């Protein structure tokens, strides 16, 4: 799994004077089916979230309000993506170390996930991540 598979995806926008509308269909606008949705909110300034990788989980991260940064790392390359609009999001493939920081006041981070919550899918130790990715 390489960081080059992680990409910002533009979402459909139905512009309307009454308010704009965006939608996301699994296997259509994003490259996986959606089994779970969760969101981060009321994040205190200076907080970091994430600091882990997933063995099998695909995720799509959307900034619904405010802004934040997502840092990605595949063990060889890393990049930072600033998310600040609800009409695009970041696809994160499995086996990518990630953390989120630089949350603005009022930021809401919505994550679409390909699987239900499963703690055994997490790699929370970076040394373990680097060992596992070296065997792929
Ligand atoms: P976690 O994914 O570890 O967040 P972070 O890496 O940003 O700290 O989740 C924090 C806690 O929330 C963890 O104890 C498990 C729980 N949790 C669920 O119960 N279901 C979920 O879908 C998620 C994402 C987390």
PDB file of C-alpha atoms and ligand atoms in Angstrom:
ATOM      1  CA  UNK A   1       0.000   0.000   0.000  1.00  0.00           C
ATOM      2  CA  UNK A   2       1.439   3.328  -1.049  1.00  0.00           C
ATOM      3  CA  UNK A   3       0.638   6.882  -0.175  1.00  0.00           C
ATOM      4  CA  UNK A   4       0.114   7.505  -3.910  1.00  0.00           C
ATOM      5  CA  UNK A   5      -3.213   5.636  -3.592  1.00  0.00           C
ATOM      6  CA  UNK A   6      -4.429   8.213  -1.058  1.00  0.00           C
ATOM      7  CA  UNK A   7      -6.024  11.076  -2.905  1.00  0.00           C
ATOM      8  CA  UNK A   8      -8.334  14.019  -2.584  1.00  0.00           C
ATOM      9  CA  UNK A   9     -11.645  13.268  -4.307  1.00  0.00           C
ATOM     10  CA  UNK A  10     -14.001  16.009  -5.459  1.00  0.00           C
ATOM     11  CA  UNK A  11     -17.640  15.316  -4.626  1.00  0.00           C
ATOM     12  CA  UNK A  12     -20.784  16.246  -6.567  1.00  0.00           C
ATOM     13  CA  UNK A  13     -22.205  19.664  -5.751  1.00  0.00           C
ATOM     14  CA  UNK A  14     -25.779  20.683  -6.378  1.00  0.00           C
ATOM     15  CA  UNK A  15     -25.595  24.449  -6.179  1.00  0.00           C
ATOM     16  CA  UNK A  16     -28.814  26.069  -5.062  1.00  0.00           C
ATOM     17  CA  UNK A  17     -29.673  29.548  -3.867  1.00  0.00           C
ATOM     18  CA  UNK A  18     -31.452  27.861  -0.923  1.00  0.00           C
ATOM     19  CA  UNK A  19     -28.197  26.160   0.118  1.00  0.00           C
ATOM     20  CA  UNK A  20     -25.798  23.769  -1.588  1.00  0.00           C
ATOM     21  CA  UNK A  21     -26.018  19.974  -1.433  1.00  0.00           C
ATOM     22  CA  UNK A  22     -23.312  17.307  -1.683  1.00  0.00           C
ATOM     23  CA  UNK A  23     -23.743  13.545  -1.652  1.00  0.00           C
ATOM     24  CA  UNK A  24     -21.483  10.488  -1.433  1.00  0.00           C
ATOM     25  CA  UNK A  25     -22.328   7.013  -2.747  1.00  0.00           C
ATOM     26  CA  UNK A  26     -20.167   4.036  -1.778  1.00  0.00           C
ATOM     27  CA  UNK A  27     -18.420   2.313  -4.720  1.00  0.00           C
ATOM     28  CA  UNK A  28     -19.341   5.288  -6.871  1.00  0.00           C
ATOM     29  CA  UNK A  29     -17.806   8.503  -5.591  1.00  0.00           C
ATOM     30  CA  UNK A  30     -15.433   6.682  -3.243  1.00  0.00           C
ATOM     31  CA  UNK A  31     -13.662   3.355  -3.903  1.00  0.00           C
ATOM     32  CA  UNK A  32     -15.361   1.263  -1.194  1.00  0.00           C
ATOM     33  CA  UNK A  33     -18.742   0.468   0.311  1.00  0.00           C
ATOM     34  CA  UNK A  34     -19.694   2.414   3.445  1.00  0.00           C
ATOM     35  CA  UNK A  35     -20.364   0.383   6.607  1.00  0.00           C
ATOM     36  CA  UNK A  36     -19.762   3.025   9.267  1.00  0.00           C
ATOM     37  CA  UNK A  37     -19.758   6.785   9.755  1.00  0.00           C
ATOM     38  CA  UNK A  38     -18.141   8.568  12.680  1.00  0.00           C
ATOM     39  CA  UNK A  39     -17.123  12.140  13.368  1.00  0.00           C
ATOM     40  CA  UNK A  40     -14.782  14.160  15.516  1.00  0.00           C
ATOM     41  CA  UNK A  41     -16.047  17.444  16.947  1.00  0.00           C
ATOM     42  CA  UNK A  42     -15.434  19.771  19.900  1.00  0.00           C
ATOM     43  CA  UNK A  43     -11.715  19.145  19.354  1.00  0.00           C
ATOM     44  CA  UNK A  44      -9.734  21.426  21.694  1.00  0.00           C
ATOM     45  CA  UNK A  45      -7.121  23.644  20.019  1.00  0.00           C
ATOM     46  CA  UNK A  46      -3.722  21.932  19.899  1.00  0.00           C
ATOM     47  CA  UNK A  47      -5.170  18.392  20.028  1.00  0.00           C
ATOM     48  CA  UNK A  48      -3.959  15.578  17.774  1.00  0.00           C
ATOM     49  CA  UNK A  49      -6.156  12.641  16.744  1.00  0.00           C
ATOM     50  CA  UNK A  50      -5.274   9.430  14.970  1.00  0.00           C
ATOM     51  CA  UNK A  51      -1.630   8.315  15.394  1.00  0.00           C
ATOM     52  CA  UNK A  52      -2.364   4.834  14.097  1.00  0.00           C
ATOM     53  CA  UNK A  53      -2.757   2.729  10.955  1.00  0.00           C
ATOM     54  CA  UNK A  54      -5.410   0.226   9.897  1.00  0.00           C
ATOM     55  CA  UNK A  55      -4.605  -3.169   8.449  1.00  0.00           C
ATOM     56  CA  UNK A  56      -7.681  -3.514   6.223  1.00  0.00           C
ATOM     57  CA  UNK A  57      -9.850  -0.452   6.663  1.00  0.00           C
ATOM     58  CA  UNK A  58     -10.508   2.030   3.853  1.00  0.00           C
ATOM     59  CA  UNK A  59     -11.565   5.500   4.972  1.00  0.00           C
ATOM     60  CA  UNK A  60     -12.769   8.747   3.433  1.00  0.00           C
ATOM     61  CA  UNK A  61     -12.269  11.887   5.514  1.00  0.00           C
ATOM     62  CA  UNK A  62     -14.400  14.981   4.971  1.00  0.00           C
ATOM     63  CA  UNK A  63     -14.119  18.322   6.727  1.00  0.00           C
ATOM     64  CA  UNK A  64     -17.761  19.225   7.360  1.00  0.00           C
ATOM     65  CA  UNK A  65     -16.941  22.520   9.068  1.00  0.00           C
ATOM     66  CA  UNK A  66     -13.818  24.524   9.941  1.00  0.00           C
ATOM     67  CA  UNK A  67     -10.491  23.036   8.899  1.00  0.00           C
ATOM     68  CA  UNK A  68      -7.720  20.616   9.930  1.00  0.00           C
ATOM     69  CA  UNK A  69      -4.655  18.862   8.527  1.00  0.00           C
ATOM     70  CA  UNK A  70      -4.257  15.145   7.814  1.00  0.00           C
ATOM     71  CA  UNK A  71      -0.701  13.749   7.839  1.00  0.00           C
ATOM     72  CA  UNK A  72      -0.134  10.482   5.936  1.00  0.00           C
ATOM     73  CA  UNK A  73       2.897   8.218   5.957  1.00  0.00           C
ATOM     74  CA  UNK A  74       3.448   4.849   4.214  1.00  0.00           C
ATOM     75  CA  UNK A  75       6.791   4.170   5.867  1.00  0.00           C
ATOM     76  CA  UNK A  76       8.710   5.740   2.981  1.00  0.00           C
ATOM     77  CA  UNK A  77       6.904   8.895   1.948  1.00  0.00           C
ATOM     78  CA  UNK A  78       4.717  11.305   3.833  1.00  0.00           C
ATOM     79  CA  UNK A  79       2.394  14.153   2.975  1.00  0.00           C
ATOM     80  CA  UNK A  80       0.103  16.662   4.627  1.00  0.00           C
ATOM     81  CA  UNK A  81      -3.343  17.505   3.284  1.00  0.00           C
ATOM     82  CA  UNK A  82      -5.294  20.531   4.485  1.00  0.00           C
ATOM     83  CA  UNK A  83      -9.064  19.888   4.483  1.00  0.00           C
ATOM     84  CA  UNK A  84     -11.382  22.885   4.714  1.00  0.00           C
ATOM     85  CA  UNK A  85     -14.448  22.235   2.516  1.00  0.00           C
ATOM     86  CA  UNK A  86     -17.322  19.728   2.640  1.00  0.00           C
ATOM     87  CA  UNK A  87     -17.364  19.159  -1.154  1.00  0.00           C
ATOM     88  CA  UNK A  88     -14.121  17.175  -1.271  1.00  0.00           C
ATOM     89  CA  UNK A  89     -12.502  14.599   0.946  1.00  0.00           C
ATOM     90  CA  UNK A  90      -9.418  12.457   1.379  1.00  0.00           C
ATOM     91  CA  UNK A  91      -9.385   8.728   0.589  1.00  0.00           C
ATOM     92  CA  UNK A  92      -6.998   6.803   2.868  1.00  0.00           C
ATOM     93  CA  UNK A  93      -6.177   3.211   1.890  1.00  0.00           C
ATOM     94  CA  UNK A  94      -5.153   0.495   4.404  1.00  0.00           C
ATOM     95  CA  UNK A  95      -1.673   0.425   5.966  1.00  0.00           C
ATOM     96  CA  UNK A  96      -1.125   4.173   6.103  1.00  0.00           C
ATOM     97  CA  UNK A  97       0.059   5.792   9.322  1.00  0.00           C
ATOM     98  CA  UNK A  98      -2.023   8.919   9.908  1.00  0.00           C
ATOM     99  CA  UNK A  99      -2.660  11.685  12.371  1.00  0.00           C
ATOM    100  CA  UNK A 100      -4.836  14.798  12.300  1.00  0.00           C
ATOM    101  CA  UNK A 101      -3.933  18.143  13.815  1.00  0.00           C
ATOM    102  CA  UNK A 102      -4.295  21.917  13.380  1.00  0.00           C
ATOM    103  CA  UNK A 103      -8.047  21.738  14.096  1.00  0.00           C
ATOM    104  CA  UNK A 104      -9.738  25.107  13.821  1.00  0.00           C
ATOM    105  CA  UNK A 105     -12.361  26.185  16.288  1.00  0.00           C
ATOM    106  CA  UNK A 106     -15.650  24.453  15.421  1.00  0.00           C
ATOM    107  CA  UNK A 107     -14.011  21.895  13.103  1.00  0.00           C
ATOM    108  CA  UNK A 108     -16.032  18.752  12.354  1.00  0.00           C
ATOM    109  CA  UNK A 109     -14.247  15.767  10.802  1.00  0.00           C
ATOM    110  CA  UNK A 110     -16.532  13.126   9.308  1.00  0.00           C
ATOM    111  CA  UNK A 111     -15.048   9.731   8.437  1.00  0.00           C
ATOM    112  CA  UNK A 112     -16.703   7.147   6.195  1.00  0.00           C
ATOM    113  CA  UNK A 113     -15.313   3.672   6.844  1.00  0.00           C
ATOM    114  CA  UNK A 114     -15.429   0.399   4.921  1.00  0.00           C
ATOM    115  CA  UNK A 115     -15.879  -1.789   8.041  1.00  0.00           C
ATOM    116  CA  UNK A 116     -17.448  -1.696  11.455  1.00  0.00           C
ATOM    117  CA  UNK A 117     -15.230  -0.782  14.400  1.00  0.00           C
ATOM    118  CA  UNK A 118     -12.664  -3.502  15.112  1.00  0.00           C
ATOM    119  CA  UNK A 119      -9.817  -2.807  17.523  1.00  0.00           C
ATOM    120  CA  UNK A 120      -7.802  -5.718  16.079  1.00  0.00           C
ATOM    121  CA  UNK A 121      -7.604  -3.827  12.764  1.00  0.00           C
ATOM    122  CA  UNK A 122      -5.648  -0.989  14.448  1.00  0.00           C
ATOM    123  CA  UNK A 123      -1.864  -0.708  14.581  1.00  0.00           C
ATOM    124  CA  UNK A 124      -1.195   1.814  17.339  1.00  0.00           C
ATOM    125  CA  UNK A 125       2.565   1.282  17.677  1.00  0.00           C
ATOM    126  CA  UNK A 126       4.622   2.904  14.920  1.00  0.00           C
ATOM    127  CA  UNK A 127       7.432   0.340  15.220  1.00  0.00           C
ATOM    128  CA  UNK A 128       4.900  -2.469  14.680  1.00  0.00           C
ATOM    129  CA  UNK A 129       3.536  -0.560  11.662  1.00  0.00           C
ATOM    130  CA  UNK A 130       7.000  -0.243  10.117  1.00  0.00           C
ATOM    131  CA  UNK A 131       7.661  -3.960  10.670  1.00  0.00           C
ATOM    132  CA  UNK A 132       4.310  -5.026   9.195  1.00  0.00           C
ATOM    133  CA  UNK A 133       4.608  -2.763   6.159  1.00  0.00           C
ATOM    134  CA  UNK A 134       8.082  -4.131   5.430  1.00  0.00           C
ATOM    135  CA  UNK A 135       6.585  -7.619   5.035  1.00  0.00           C
ATOM    136  CA  UNK A 136       3.999  -6.571   2.402  1.00  0.00           C
TER     137      UNK A 136
HETATM  138  P1  LIG B   1      -9.741   6.067  17.901  1.00  0.00           P
HETATM  139  O1  LIG B   1     -10.031   5.557  16.539  1.00  0.00           O
HETATM  140  O2  LIG B   1      -8.628   5.396  18.665  1.00  0.00           O
HETATM  141  O3  LIG B   1      -9.474   7.628  17.812  1.00  0.00           O
HETATM  142  P2  LIG B   1      -8.091   8.415  17.880  1.00  0.00           P
HETATM  143  O4  LIG B   1      -7.067   7.568  17.204  1.00  0.00           O
HETATM  144  O5  LIG B   1      -8.343   9.689  17.164  1.00  0.00           O
HETATM  145  O6  LIG B   1      -7.818   8.616  19.325  1.00  0.00           O
HETATM  146  O7  LIG B   1     -11.061   5.996  18.760  1.00  0.00           O
HETATM  147  C1  LIG B   1     -11.123   6.529  20.071  1.00  0.00           C
HETATM  148  C2  LIG B   1     -12.024   5.627  20.906  1.00  0.00           C
HETATM  149  O8  LIG B   1     -13.342   5.590  20.346  1.00  0.00           O
HETATM  150  C3  LIG B   1     -11.520   4.194  20.982  1.00  0.00           C
HETATM  151  O9  LIG B   1     -11.435   3.838  22.330  1.00  0.00           O
HETATM  152  C4  LIG B   1     -12.572   3.365  20.343  1.00  0.00           C
HETATM  153  C5  LIG B   1     -13.761   4.256  20.195  1.00  0.00           C
HETATM  154  N1  LIG B   1     -14.397   4.091  18.874  1.00  0.00           N
HETATM  155  C6  LIG B   1     -15.514   3.302  18.739  1.00  0.00           C
HETATM  156  O10 LIG B   1     -16.012   2.712  19.720  1.00  0.00           O
HETATM  157  N2  LIG B   1     -16.096   3.166  17.510  1.00  0.00           N
HETATM  158  C7  LIG B   1     -15.580   3.783  16.408  1.00  0.00           C
HETATM  159  O11 LIG B   1     -16.146   3.650  15.285  1.00  0.00           O
HETATM  160  C8  LIG B   1     -14.399   4.570  16.546  1.00  0.00           C
HETATM  161  C9  LIG B   1     -13.784   5.259  15.363  1.00  0.00           C
HETATM  162  C10 LIG B   1     -13.843   4.702  17.795  1.00  0.00           C
END
